[in-house]
Amino acid sequence: MTVKKYNKLVRDKIPEIIESQGKQCKVYVAVNEDYQQRLKDKLQEEVKEFLEDPCVEELADIEEILLSIAEINKWDLTGARIAKNITRGGFWRRYVLQEVRE
């Protein structure tokens, strides 16, 4: 029997998918600081994957992690995004700041 070690946060249905393939897996439920750190680690992993292969699926993974981080911290991500957009704008105009002179 081959055993592969992962030790990383996975989506909720991954254990079911693995077992439906006739395999066995071992998981535990991360809590508190462990969960928060694993979300940060997962965010880094998914951003790296998106940069290597920019596609909507990788971007969706990033959004799911961001929503989980906001939820665990009880942050209003949508409200914060809208407020920042009102005060600082978005990125729709595609400005690239080259320099500021004083």
PDB file of C-alpha atoms in Angstrom, residues 14-19 23-27:
ATOM      1  CA  ILE A  14     -12.321  15.890  -0.735  1.00  0.00           C
ATOM      2  CA  PRO A  15     -12.436  13.064   1.854  1.00  0.00           C
ATOM      3  CA  GLU A  16     -15.716  11.791   0.306  1.00  0.00           C
ATOM      4  CA  ILE A  17     -14.223  11.952  -3.184  1.00  0.00           C
ATOM      5  CA  ILE A  18     -11.131  10.028  -2.080  1.00  0.00           C
ATOM      6  CA  GLU A  19     -13.223   7.336  -0.381  1.00  0.00           C
ATOM      7  CA  LYS A  23      -9.063   4.805  -1.142  1.00  0.00           C
ATOM      8  CA  GLN A  24      -8.724   5.606   2.540  1.00  0.00           C
ATOM      9  CA  CYS A  25      -7.738   8.959   3.998  1.00  0.00           C
ATOM     10  CA  LYS A  26      -6.996  10.365   7.410  1.00  0.00           C
ATOM     11  CA  VAL A  27      -8.188  13.876   8.311  1.00  0.00           C
TER      12      VAL A  27
END
